């Protein structure tokens, strides 16, 4: 009996010794392929990708470019020749019968005076260059006809015998040019106390135009004025 028990114990011990030792698992079990695995990146902040950057637009300028974009032809400024509407300046015609220059514009309050250039009066003879620039219009006294009905107007500087200090004709004309250059009018005054002008015929009219024009051209006058005393 004791021999059977001993033998059974020996067999049991041999069986236990032959069985593989089972190791104790302390760590978490490795999940199988069928188990649901939570990705480790789900708890971390996502790394920005190119898809999260702001989209480029058509107005984005290349930072490496230093030249400004060229404007298109449709937005270019029009040339001055295509938009200019100013008329070309025209030359003013010279006054009829005058010295050939444009008539100066008078001041709003012009000062008129008469210069006795063809004869001596009580004030004495005054040369053209000595006339004050305060006078805007200088009327030369006087142009007179040789006869009342001829229309032939005559004008000469005061003779030396009557006016010893009279200037030469060249100096007289130069002084007139200087006055006109300053904007003055120098005109022939026709008539006077004794002058009578009656243009009763066509021939007298034509002679009047011819003679007055010749005097204005000779002395570079800007025109004439009629001055009849009654």
PDB file of N, CA and C in Angstrom, residues 56-155:
ATOM      1  N   UNK A  56      -3.241  80.849 -52.290  1.00  0.00           N
ATOM      2  CA  UNK A  56      -2.690  81.958 -53.061  1.00  0.00           C
ATOM      3  C   UNK A  56      -3.761  82.527 -53.995  1.00  0.00           C
ATOM      4  N   UNK A  57      -3.690  83.823 -54.175  1.00  0.00           N
ATOM      5  CA  UNK A  57      -4.636  84.473 -55.077  1.00  0.00           C
ATOM      6  C   UNK A  57      -3.888  85.026 -56.281  1.00  0.00           C
ATOM      7  N   UNK A  58      -4.668  85.547 -57.201  1.00  0.00           N
ATOM      8  CA  UNK A  58      -4.065  86.061 -58.428  1.00  0.00           C
ATOM      9  C   UNK A  58      -3.305  87.348 -58.224  1.00  0.00           C
ATOM     10  N   UNK A  59      -3.491  88.020 -57.036  1.00  0.00           N
ATOM     11  CA  UNK A  59      -2.790  89.277 -56.774  1.00  0.00           C
ATOM     12  C   UNK A  59      -1.525  89.082 -55.971  1.00  0.00           C
ATOM     13  N   UNK A  60      -1.149  87.819 -55.691  1.00  0.00           N
ATOM     14  CA  UNK A  60       0.073  87.572 -54.926  1.00  0.00           C
ATOM     15  C   UNK A  60       1.282  87.998 -55.744  1.00  0.00           C
ATOM     16  N   UNK A  61       2.160  88.809 -55.140  1.00  0.00           N
ATOM     17  CA  UNK A  61       3.352  89.309 -55.816  1.00  0.00           C
ATOM     18  C   UNK A  61       4.541  88.485 -55.385  1.00  0.00           C
ATOM     19  N   UNK A  62       5.325  88.088 -56.346  1.00  0.00           N
ATOM     20  CA  UNK A  62       6.524  87.321 -56.041  1.00  0.00           C
ATOM     21  C   UNK A  62       7.482  88.183 -55.236  1.00  0.00           C
ATOM     22  N   UNK A  63       7.842  87.777 -53.993  1.00  0.00           N
ATOM     23  CA  UNK A  63       8.734  88.619 -53.189  1.00  0.00           C
ATOM     24  C   UNK A  63      10.113  88.792 -53.812  1.00  0.00           C
ATOM     25  N   UNK A  64      10.520  87.893 -54.661  1.00  0.00           N
ATOM     26  CA  UNK A  64      11.834  88.023 -55.284  1.00  0.00           C
ATOM     27  C   UNK A  64      11.861  89.013 -56.426  1.00  0.00           C
ATOM     28  N   UNK A  65      10.671  89.459 -56.875  1.00  0.00           N
ATOM     29  CA  UNK A  65      10.615  90.379 -58.009  1.00  0.00           C
ATOM     30  C   UNK A  65      10.700  91.809 -57.512  1.00  0.00           C
ATOM     31  N   UNK A  66      11.525  92.661 -58.159  1.00  0.00           N
ATOM     32  CA  UNK A  66      11.687  94.058 -57.742  1.00  0.00           C
ATOM     33  C   UNK A  66      11.043  95.031 -58.707  1.00  0.00           C
ATOM     34  N   UNK A  67      10.576  94.568 -59.845  1.00  0.00           N
ATOM     35  CA  UNK A  67       9.974  95.464 -60.823  1.00  0.00           C
ATOM     36  C   UNK A  67       8.468  95.485 -60.645  1.00  0.00           C
ATOM     37  N   UNK A  68       7.880  96.695 -60.799  1.00  0.00           N
ATOM     38  CA  UNK A  68       6.436  96.831 -60.684  1.00  0.00           C
ATOM     39  C   UNK A  68       5.784  96.267 -61.931  1.00  0.00           C
ATOM     40  N   UNK A  69       4.561  95.743 -61.818  1.00  0.00           N
ATOM     41  CA  UNK A  69       3.884  95.195 -62.993  1.00  0.00           C
ATOM     42  C   UNK A  69       3.584  96.279 -63.999  1.00  0.00           C
ATOM     43  N   UNK A  70       3.776  95.962 -65.250  1.00  0.00           N
ATOM     44  CA  UNK A  70       3.547  96.934 -66.301  1.00  0.00           C
ATOM     45  C   UNK A  70       2.051  97.079 -66.555  1.00  0.00           C
ATOM     46  N   UNK A  71       1.575  98.364 -66.690  1.00  0.00           N
ATOM     47  CA  UNK A  71       0.145  98.542 -66.955  1.00  0.00           C
ATOM     48  C   UNK A  71      -0.199  98.092 -68.357  1.00  0.00           C
ATOM     49  N   UNK A  72      -1.430  97.668 -68.512  1.00  0.00           N
ATOM     50  CA  UNK A  72      -1.883  97.228 -69.815  1.00  0.00           C
ATOM     51  C   UNK A  72      -2.154  98.432 -70.695  1.00  0.00           C
ATOM     52  N   UNK A  73      -2.260  98.205 -71.982  1.00  0.00           N
ATOM     53  CA  UNK A  73      -2.478  99.299 -72.915  1.00  0.00           C
ATOM     54  C   UNK A  73      -3.832  99.968 -72.705  1.00  0.00           C
ATOM     55  N   UNK A  74      -4.813  99.201 -72.159  1.00  0.00           N
ATOM     56  CA  UNK A  74      -6.136  99.767 -71.969  1.00  0.00           C
ATOM     57  C   UNK A  74      -6.174 100.786 -70.862  1.00  0.00           C
ATOM     58  N   UNK A  75      -5.201 100.746 -69.919  1.00  0.00           N
ATOM     59  CA  UNK A  75      -5.195 101.688 -68.803  1.00  0.00           C
ATOM     60  C   UNK A  75      -4.143 102.762 -68.967  1.00  0.00           C
ATOM     61  N   UNK A  76      -3.421 102.806 -70.069  1.00  0.00           N
ATOM     62  CA  UNK A  76      -2.380 103.807 -70.254  1.00  0.00           C
ATOM     63  C   UNK A  76      -3.008 105.174 -70.480  1.00  0.00           C
ATOM     64  N   UNK A  77      -2.304 106.224 -69.996  1.00  0.00           N
ATOM     65  CA  UNK A  77      -2.813 107.588 -70.123  1.00  0.00           C
ATOM     66  C   UNK A  77      -2.799 108.012 -71.581  1.00  0.00           C
ATOM     67  N   UNK A  78      -3.846 108.712 -72.045  1.00  0.00           N
ATOM     68  CA  UNK A  78      -3.857 109.153 -73.446  1.00  0.00           C
ATOM     69  C   UNK A  78      -2.794 110.199 -73.697  1.00  0.00           C
ATOM     70  N   UNK A  79      -2.282 110.232 -74.882  1.00  0.00           N
ATOM     71  CA  UNK A  79      -1.260 111.217 -75.238  1.00  0.00           C
ATOM     72  C   UNK A  79      -1.892 112.587 -75.367  1.00  0.00           C
ATOM     73  N   UNK A  80      -1.025 113.630 -75.267  1.00  0.00           N
ATOM     74  CA  UNK A  80      -1.529 114.997 -75.300  1.00  0.00           C
ATOM     75  C   UNK A  80      -2.114 115.351 -76.664  1.00  0.00           C
ATOM     76  N   UNK A  81      -1.619 114.694 -77.709  1.00  0.00           N
ATOM     77  CA  UNK A  81      -2.111 115.027 -79.050  1.00  0.00           C
ATOM     78  C   UNK A  81      -3.520 114.509 -79.270  1.00  0.00           C
ATOM     79  N   UNK A  82      -3.911 113.416 -78.558  1.00  0.00           N
ATOM     80  CA  UNK A  82      -5.231 112.846 -78.781  1.00  0.00           C
ATOM     81  C   UNK A  82      -6.302 113.562 -77.988  1.00  0.00           C
ATOM     82  N   UNK A  83      -5.914 114.301 -76.918  1.00  0.00           N
ATOM     83  CA  UNK A  83      -6.904 114.967 -76.085  1.00  0.00           C
ATOM     84  C   UNK A  83      -6.840 116.476 -76.181  1.00  0.00           C
ATOM     85  N   UNK A  84      -5.872 117.019 -76.894  1.00  0.00           N
ATOM     86  CA  UNK A  84      -5.736 118.472 -76.960  1.00  0.00           C
ATOM     87  C   UNK A  84      -6.828 119.053 -77.834  1.00  0.00           C
ATOM     88  N   UNK A  85      -7.573 120.010 -77.261  1.00  0.00           N
ATOM     89  CA  UNK A  85      -8.634 120.672 -78.003  1.00  0.00           C
ATOM     90  C   UNK A  85      -8.399 122.165 -78.126  1.00  0.00           C
ATOM     91  N   UNK A  86      -7.252 122.652 -77.590  1.00  0.00           N
ATOM     92  CA  UNK A  86      -6.981 124.083 -77.644  1.00  0.00           C
ATOM     93  C   UNK A  86      -6.712 124.497 -79.090  1.00  0.00           C
ATOM     94  N   UNK A  87      -7.391 125.521 -79.565  1.00  0.00           N
ATOM     95  CA  UNK A  87      -7.121 125.977 -80.944  1.00  0.00           C
ATOM     96  C   UNK A  87      -5.752 126.615 -81.044  1.00  0.00           C
ATOM     97  N   UNK A  88      -5.162 126.514 -82.204  1.00  0.00           N
ATOM     98  CA  UNK A  88      -3.856 127.119 -82.417  1.00  0.00           C
ATOM     99  C   UNK A  88      -3.991 128.637 -82.388  1.00  0.00           C
ATOM    100  N   UNK A  89      -3.017 129.316 -81.731  1.00  0.00           N
ATOM    101  CA  UNK A  89      -3.116 130.781 -81.668  1.00  0.00           C
ATOM    102  C   UNK A  89      -3.003 131.398 -83.041  1.00  0.00           C
ATOM    103  N   UNK A  90      -3.807 132.413 -83.239  1.00  0.00           N
ATOM    104  CA  UNK A  90      -3.784 133.116 -84.517  1.00  0.00           C
ATOM    105  C   UNK A  90      -3.185 134.490 -84.301  1.00  0.00           C
ATOM    106  N   UNK A  91      -2.516 134.973 -85.286  1.00  0.00           N
ATOM    107  CA  UNK A  91      -1.863 136.268 -85.199  1.00  0.00           C
ATOM    108  C   UNK A  91      -2.866 137.377 -85.436  1.00  0.00           C
ATOM    109  N   UNK A  92      -2.896 138.361 -84.519  1.00  0.00           N
ATOM    110  CA  UNK A  92      -3.827 139.476 -84.650  1.00  0.00           C
ATOM    111  C   UNK A  92      -3.420 140.351 -85.827  1.00  0.00           C
ATOM    112  N   UNK A  93      -4.386 140.740 -86.620  1.00  0.00           N
ATOM    113  CA  UNK A  93      -4.034 141.602 -87.762  1.00  0.00           C
ATOM    114  C   UNK A  93      -3.659 142.985 -87.279  1.00  0.00           C
ATOM    115  N   UNK A  94      -2.745 143.666 -87.957  1.00  0.00           N
ATOM    116  CA  UNK A  94      -2.364 145.018 -87.558  1.00  0.00           C
ATOM    117  C   UNK A  94      -3.494 145.989 -87.806  1.00  0.00           C
ATOM    118  N   UNK A  95      -3.566 147.077 -87.056  1.00  0.00           N
ATOM    119  CA  UNK A  95      -4.623 148.073 -87.285  1.00  0.00           C
ATOM    120  C   UNK A  95      -4.472 148.707 -88.657  1.00  0.00           C
ATOM    121  N   UNK A  96      -5.635 148.996 -89.272  1.00  0.00           N
ATOM    122  CA  UNK A  96      -5.597 149.562 -90.616  1.00  0.00           C
ATOM    123  C   UNK A  96      -4.969 150.944 -90.586  1.00  0.00           C
ATOM    124  N   UNK A  97      -4.026 151.159 -91.499  1.00  0.00           N
ATOM    125  CA  UNK A  97      -3.391 152.458 -91.605  1.00  0.00           C
ATOM    126  C   UNK A  97      -2.350 152.736 -90.543  1.00  0.00           C
ATOM    127  N   UNK A  98      -2.072 151.777 -89.674  1.00  0.00           N
ATOM    128  CA  UNK A  98      -1.138 152.018 -88.580  1.00  0.00           C
ATOM    129  C   UNK A  98       0.265 151.632 -88.942  1.00  0.00           C
ATOM    130  N   UNK A  99       1.116 151.546 -87.884  1.00  0.00           N
ATOM    131  CA  UNK A  99       2.514 151.244 -88.097  1.00  0.00           C
ATOM    132  C   UNK A  99       2.807 149.777 -88.267  1.00  0.00           C
ATOM    133  N   UNK A 100       1.795 148.901 -88.304  1.00  0.00           N
ATOM    134  CA  UNK A 100       2.017 147.493 -88.565  1.00  0.00           C
ATOM    135  C   UNK A 100       2.006 146.628 -87.325  1.00  0.00           C
ATOM    136  N   UNK A 101       1.975 147.202 -86.122  1.00  0.00           N
ATOM    137  CA  UNK A 101       1.958 146.423 -84.902  1.00  0.00           C
ATOM    138  C   UNK A 101       0.552 146.311 -84.346  1.00  0.00           C
ATOM    139  N   UNK A 102       0.380 145.410 -83.345  1.00  0.00           N
ATOM    140  CA  UNK A 102      -0.918 145.240 -82.716  1.00  0.00           C
ATOM    141  C   UNK A 102      -1.220 146.442 -81.825  1.00  0.00           C
ATOM    142  N   UNK A 103      -2.490 146.858 -81.779  1.00  0.00           N
ATOM    143  CA  UNK A 103      -2.885 147.998 -80.960  1.00  0.00           C
ATOM    144  C   UNK A 103      -2.832 147.621 -79.489  1.00  0.00           C
ATOM    145  N   UNK A 104      -2.104 148.376 -78.657  1.00  0.00           N
ATOM    146  CA  UNK A 104      -2.025 148.035 -77.233  1.00  0.00           C
ATOM    147  C   UNK A 104      -3.381 148.175 -76.549  1.00  0.00           C
ATOM    148  N   UNK A 105      -3.574 147.399 -75.500  1.00  0.00           N
ATOM    149  CA  UNK A 105      -4.811 147.490 -74.730  1.00  0.00           C
ATOM    150  C   UNK A 105      -4.702 148.644 -73.741  1.00  0.00           C
ATOM    151  N   UNK A 106      -5.772 149.428 -73.639  1.00  0.00           N
ATOM    152  CA  UNK A 106      -5.768 150.589 -72.754  1.00  0.00           C
ATOM    153  C   UNK A 106      -6.092 150.183 -71.319  1.00  0.00           C
ATOM    154  N   UNK A 107      -5.637 151.029 -70.388  1.00  0.00           N
ATOM    155  CA  UNK A 107      -5.991 150.836 -68.989  1.00  0.00           C
ATOM    156  C   UNK A 107      -7.474 151.146 -68.796  1.00  0.00           C
ATOM    157  N   UNK A 108      -8.030 150.672 -67.676  1.00  0.00           N
ATOM    158  CA  UNK A 108      -9.459 150.880 -67.423  1.00  0.00           C
ATOM    159  C   UNK A 108      -9.781 152.368 -67.341  1.00  0.00           C
ATOM    160  N   UNK A 109      -8.913 153.130 -66.715  1.00  0.00           N
ATOM    161  CA  UNK A 109      -9.091 154.586 -66.626  1.00  0.00           C
ATOM    162  C   UNK A 109      -7.900 155.232 -67.351  1.00  0.00           C
ATOM    163  N   UNK A 110      -8.040 155.377 -68.664  1.00  0.00           N
ATOM    164  CA  UNK A 110      -6.935 155.882 -69.476  1.00  0.00           C
ATOM    165  C   UNK A 110      -6.884 157.412 -69.425  1.00  0.00           C
ATOM    166  N   UNK A 111      -5.661 157.957 -69.546  1.00  0.00           N
ATOM    167  CA  UNK A 111      -5.439 159.399 -69.537  1.00  0.00           C
ATOM    168  C   UNK A 111      -5.067 159.848 -70.950  1.00  0.00           C
ATOM    169  N   UNK A 112      -5.903 160.744 -71.518  1.00  0.00           N
ATOM    170  CA  UNK A 112      -5.717 161.246 -72.881  1.00  0.00           C
ATOM    171  C   UNK A 112      -5.078 162.634 -72.830  1.00  0.00           C
ATOM    172  N   UNK A 113      -4.247 162.931 -73.846  1.00  0.00           N
ATOM    173  CA  UNK A 113      -3.663 164.275 -73.936  1.00  0.00           C
ATOM    174  C   UNK A 113      -3.291 164.612 -75.367  1.00  0.00           C
ATOM    175  N   UNK A 114      -3.120 165.907 -75.634  1.00  0.00           N
ATOM    176  CA  UNK A 114      -2.757 166.389 -76.963  1.00  0.00           C
ATOM    177  C   UNK A 114      -1.354 166.982 -76.905  1.00  0.00           C
ATOM    178  N   UNK A 115      -0.526 166.568 -77.859  1.00  0.00           N
ATOM    179  CA  UNK A 115       0.839 167.080 -77.965  1.00  0.00           C
ATOM    180  C   UNK A 115       0.936 167.924 -79.227  1.00  0.00           C
ATOM    181  N   UNK A 116       1.214 169.212 -79.051  1.00  0.00           N
ATOM    182  CA  UNK A 116       1.340 170.098 -80.201  1.00  0.00           C
ATOM    183  C   UNK A 116       2.706 169.867 -80.848  1.00  0.00           C
ATOM    184  N   UNK A 117       2.717 168.967 -81.813  1.00  0.00           N
ATOM    185  CA  UNK A 117       3.982 168.583 -82.450  1.00  0.00           C
ATOM    186  C   UNK A 117       4.215 169.294 -83.768  1.00  0.00           C
ATOM    187  N   UNK A 118       3.181 169.897 -84.350  1.00  0.00           N
ATOM    188  CA  UNK A 118       3.340 170.515 -85.673  1.00  0.00           C
ATOM    189  C   UNK A 118       3.469 172.036 -85.600  1.00  0.00           C
ATOM    190  N   UNK A 119       3.314 172.626 -84.421  1.00  0.00           N
ATOM    191  CA  UNK A 119       3.418 174.085 -84.299  1.00  0.00           C
ATOM    192  C   UNK A 119       3.732 174.433 -82.836  1.00  0.00           C
ATOM    193  N   UNK A 120       4.138 175.643 -82.623  1.00  0.00           N
ATOM    194  CA  UNK A 120       4.469 176.133 -81.284  1.00  0.00           C
ATOM    195  C   UNK A 120       3.214 176.750 -80.660  1.00  0.00           C
ATOM    196  N   UNK A 121       2.988 176.449 -79.400  1.00  0.00           N
ATOM    197  CA  UNK A 121       1.909 177.119 -78.678  1.00  0.00           C
ATOM    198  C   UNK A 121       2.485 177.780 -77.428  1.00  0.00           C
ATOM    199  N   UNK A 122       1.632 178.282 -76.571  1.00  0.00           N
ATOM    200  CA  UNK A 122       2.103 179.032 -75.432  1.00  0.00           C
ATOM    201  C   UNK A 122       2.913 178.207 -74.450  1.00  0.00           C
ATOM    202  N   UNK A 123       2.752 176.893 -74.435  1.00  0.00           N
ATOM    203  CA  UNK A 123       3.478 176.029 -73.486  1.00  0.00           C
ATOM    204  C   UNK A 123       4.868 175.684 -73.985  1.00  0.00           C
ATOM    205  N   UNK A 124       5.191 176.054 -75.243  1.00  0.00           N
ATOM    206  CA  UNK A 124       6.478 175.690 -75.793  1.00  0.00           C
ATOM    207  C   UNK A 124       6.438 174.295 -76.413  1.00  0.00           C
ATOM    208  N   UNK A 125       7.509 173.945 -77.076  1.00  0.00           N
ATOM    209  CA  UNK A 125       7.578 172.643 -77.751  1.00  0.00           C
ATOM    210  C   UNK A 125       8.123 171.586 -76.783  1.00  0.00           C
ATOM    211  N   UNK A 126       7.447 170.452 -76.706  1.00  0.00           N
ATOM    212  CA  UNK A 126       7.850 169.322 -75.857  1.00  0.00           C
ATOM    213  C   UNK A 126       8.196 168.151 -76.765  1.00  0.00           C
ATOM    214  N   UNK A 127       9.403 167.619 -76.626  1.00  0.00           N
ATOM    215  CA  UNK A 127       9.801 166.471 -77.444  1.00  0.00           C
ATOM    216  C   UNK A 127       9.046 165.216 -76.998  1.00  0.00           C
ATOM    217  N   UNK A 128       8.867 164.310 -77.934  1.00  0.00           N
ATOM    218  CA  UNK A 128       8.109 163.091 -77.655  1.00  0.00           C
ATOM    219  C   UNK A 128       8.728 162.282 -76.518  1.00  0.00           C
ATOM    220  N   UNK A 129      10.044 162.211 -76.455  1.00  0.00           N
ATOM    221  CA  UNK A 129      10.698 161.395 -75.426  1.00  0.00           C
ATOM    222  C   UNK A 129      10.493 161.959 -74.019  1.00  0.00           C
ATOM    223  N   UNK A 130      10.126 163.258 -73.937  1.00  0.00           N
ATOM    224  CA  UNK A 130       9.934 163.895 -72.637  1.00  0.00           C
ATOM    225  C   UNK A 130       8.488 163.841 -72.151  1.00  0.00           C
ATOM    226  N   UNK A 131       7.610 163.273 -72.941  1.00  0.00           N
ATOM    227  CA  UNK A 131       6.213 163.149 -72.521  1.00  0.00           C
ATOM    228  C   UNK A 131       6.133 162.113 -71.402  1.00  0.00           C
ATOM    229  N   UNK A 132       5.438 162.458 -70.335  1.00  0.00           N
ATOM    230  CA  UNK A 132       5.329 161.568 -69.172  1.00  0.00           C
ATOM    231  C   UNK A 132       4.618 160.264 -69.542  1.00  0.00           C
ATOM    232  N   UNK A 133       5.081 159.183 -68.934  1.00  0.00           N
ATOM    233  CA  UNK A 133       4.442 157.882 -69.165  1.00  0.00           C
ATOM    234  C   UNK A 133       3.087 157.775 -68.472  1.00  0.00           C
ATOM    235  N   UNK A 134       2.693 158.816 -67.750  1.00  0.00           N
ATOM    236  CA  UNK A 134       1.351 158.808 -67.146  1.00  0.00           C
ATOM    237  C   UNK A 134       0.265 158.920 -68.207  1.00  0.00           C
ATOM    238  N   UNK A 135       0.634 159.441 -69.386  1.00  0.00           N
ATOM    239  CA  UNK A 135      -0.336 159.590 -70.472  1.00  0.00           C
ATOM    240  C   UNK A 135      -0.467 158.264 -71.224  1.00  0.00           C
ATOM    241  N   UNK A 136      -1.708 157.781 -71.316  1.00  0.00           N
ATOM    242  CA  UNK A 136      -1.972 156.511 -72.014  1.00  0.00           C
ATOM    243  C   UNK A 136      -2.214 156.719 -73.507  1.00  0.00           C
ATOM    244  N   UNK A 137      -2.811 157.842 -73.867  1.00  0.00           N
ATOM    245  CA  UNK A 137      -3.103 158.151 -75.272  1.00  0.00           C
ATOM    246  C   UNK A 137      -2.535 159.539 -75.582  1.00  0.00           C
ATOM    247  N   UNK A 138      -1.681 159.586 -76.614  1.00  0.00           N
ATOM    248  CA  UNK A 138      -1.047 160.845 -77.018  1.00  0.00           C
ATOM    249  C   UNK A 138      -1.542 161.168 -78.422  1.00  0.00           C
ATOM    250  N   UNK A 139      -2.302 162.249 -78.519  1.00  0.00           N
ATOM    251  CA  UNK A 139      -2.834 162.688 -79.806  1.00  0.00           C
ATOM    252  C   UNK A 139      -1.943 163.796 -80.365  1.00  0.00           C
ATOM    253  N   UNK A 140      -1.421 163.587 -81.556  1.00  0.00           N
ATOM    254  CA  UNK A 140      -0.533 164.579 -82.188  1.00  0.00           C
ATOM    255  C   UNK A 140      -1.373 165.642 -82.897  1.00  0.00           C
ATOM    256  N   UNK A 141      -1.144 166.861 -82.508  1.00  0.00           N
ATOM    257  CA  UNK A 141      -1.916 167.979 -83.071  1.00  0.00           C
ATOM    258  C   UNK A 141      -1.048 168.741 -84.080  1.00  0.00           C
ATOM    259  N   UNK A 142      -1.539 169.017 -85.278  1.00  0.00           N
ATOM    260  CA  UNK A 142      -2.760 168.456 -85.844  1.00  0.00           C
ATOM    261  C   UNK A 142      -2.464 168.034 -87.263  1.00  0.00           C
ATOM    262  N   UNK A 143      -3.269 167.105 -87.785  1.00  0.00           N
ATOM    263  CA  UNK A 143      -3.255 166.828 -89.204  1.00  0.00           C
ATOM    264  C   UNK A 143      -4.340 167.652 -89.865  1.00  0.00           C
ATOM    265  N   UNK A 144      -3.978 168.423 -90.913  1.00  0.00           N
ATOM    266  CA  UNK A 144      -4.927 169.334 -91.555  1.00  0.00           C
ATOM    267  C   UNK A 144      -4.928 169.135 -93.070  1.00  0.00           C
ATOM    268  N   UNK A 145      -6.082 169.355 -93.726  1.00  0.00           N
ATOM    269  CA  UNK A 145      -6.124 169.234 -95.190  1.00  0.00           C
ATOM    270  C   UNK A 145      -5.567 170.499 -95.851  1.00  0.00           C
ATOM    271  N   UNK A 146      -5.043 170.343 -97.070  1.00  0.00           N
ATOM    272  CA  UNK A 146      -4.551 171.520 -97.786  1.00  0.00           C
ATOM    273  C   UNK A 146      -5.699 172.414 -98.221  1.00  0.00           C
ATOM    274  N   UNK A 147      -6.868 171.796 -98.503  1.00  0.00           N
ATOM    275  CA  UNK A 147      -8.105 172.547 -98.741  1.00  0.00           C
ATOM    276  C   UNK A 147      -9.232 171.805 -98.025  1.00  0.00           C
ATOM    277  N   UNK A 148     -10.300 172.459 -97.661  1.00  0.00           N
ATOM    278  CA  UNK A 148     -11.361 171.798 -96.905  1.00  0.00           C
ATOM    279  C   UNK A 148     -11.993 170.597 -97.601  1.00  0.00           C
ATOM    280  N   UNK A 149     -11.991 170.581 -98.938  1.00  0.00           N
ATOM    281  CA  UNK A 149     -12.702 169.515 -99.650  1.00  0.00           C
ATOM    282  C   UNK A 149     -11.785 168.531-100.377  1.00  0.00           C
ATOM    283  N   UNK A 150     -10.482 168.717-100.278  1.00  0.00           N
ATOM    284  CA  UNK A 150      -9.571 167.847-101.043  1.00  0.00           C
ATOM    285  C   UNK A 150      -9.427 166.466-100.410  1.00  0.00           C
ATOM    286  N   UNK A 151      -9.531 166.393 -99.103  1.00  0.00           N
ATOM    287  CA  UNK A 151      -9.299 165.127 -98.413  1.00  0.00           C
ATOM    288  C   UNK A 151      -7.834 164.805 -98.204  1.00  0.00           C
ATOM    289  N   UNK A 152      -6.950 165.681 -98.653  1.00  0.00           N
ATOM    290  CA  UNK A 152      -5.512 165.462 -98.564  1.00  0.00           C
ATOM    291  C   UNK A 152      -4.996 165.990 -97.214  1.00  0.00           C
ATOM    292  N   UNK A 153      -4.770 165.072 -96.271  1.00  0.00           N
ATOM    293  CA  UNK A 153      -4.344 165.436 -94.929  1.00  0.00           C
ATOM    294  C   UNK A 153      -2.816 165.521 -94.896  1.00  0.00           C
ATOM    295  N   UNK A 154      -2.302 166.562 -94.233  1.00  0.00           N
ATOM    296  CA  UNK A 154      -0.864 166.783 -94.144  1.00  0.00           C
ATOM    297  C   UNK A 154      -0.451 166.917 -92.675  1.00  0.00           C
ATOM    298  N   UNK A 155       0.771 166.423 -92.395  1.00  0.00           N
ATOM    299  CA  UNK A 155       1.326 166.568 -91.043  1.00  0.00           C
ATOM    300  C   UNK A 155       2.847 166.587 -91.150  1.00  0.00           C
TER     301      UNK A 155
END
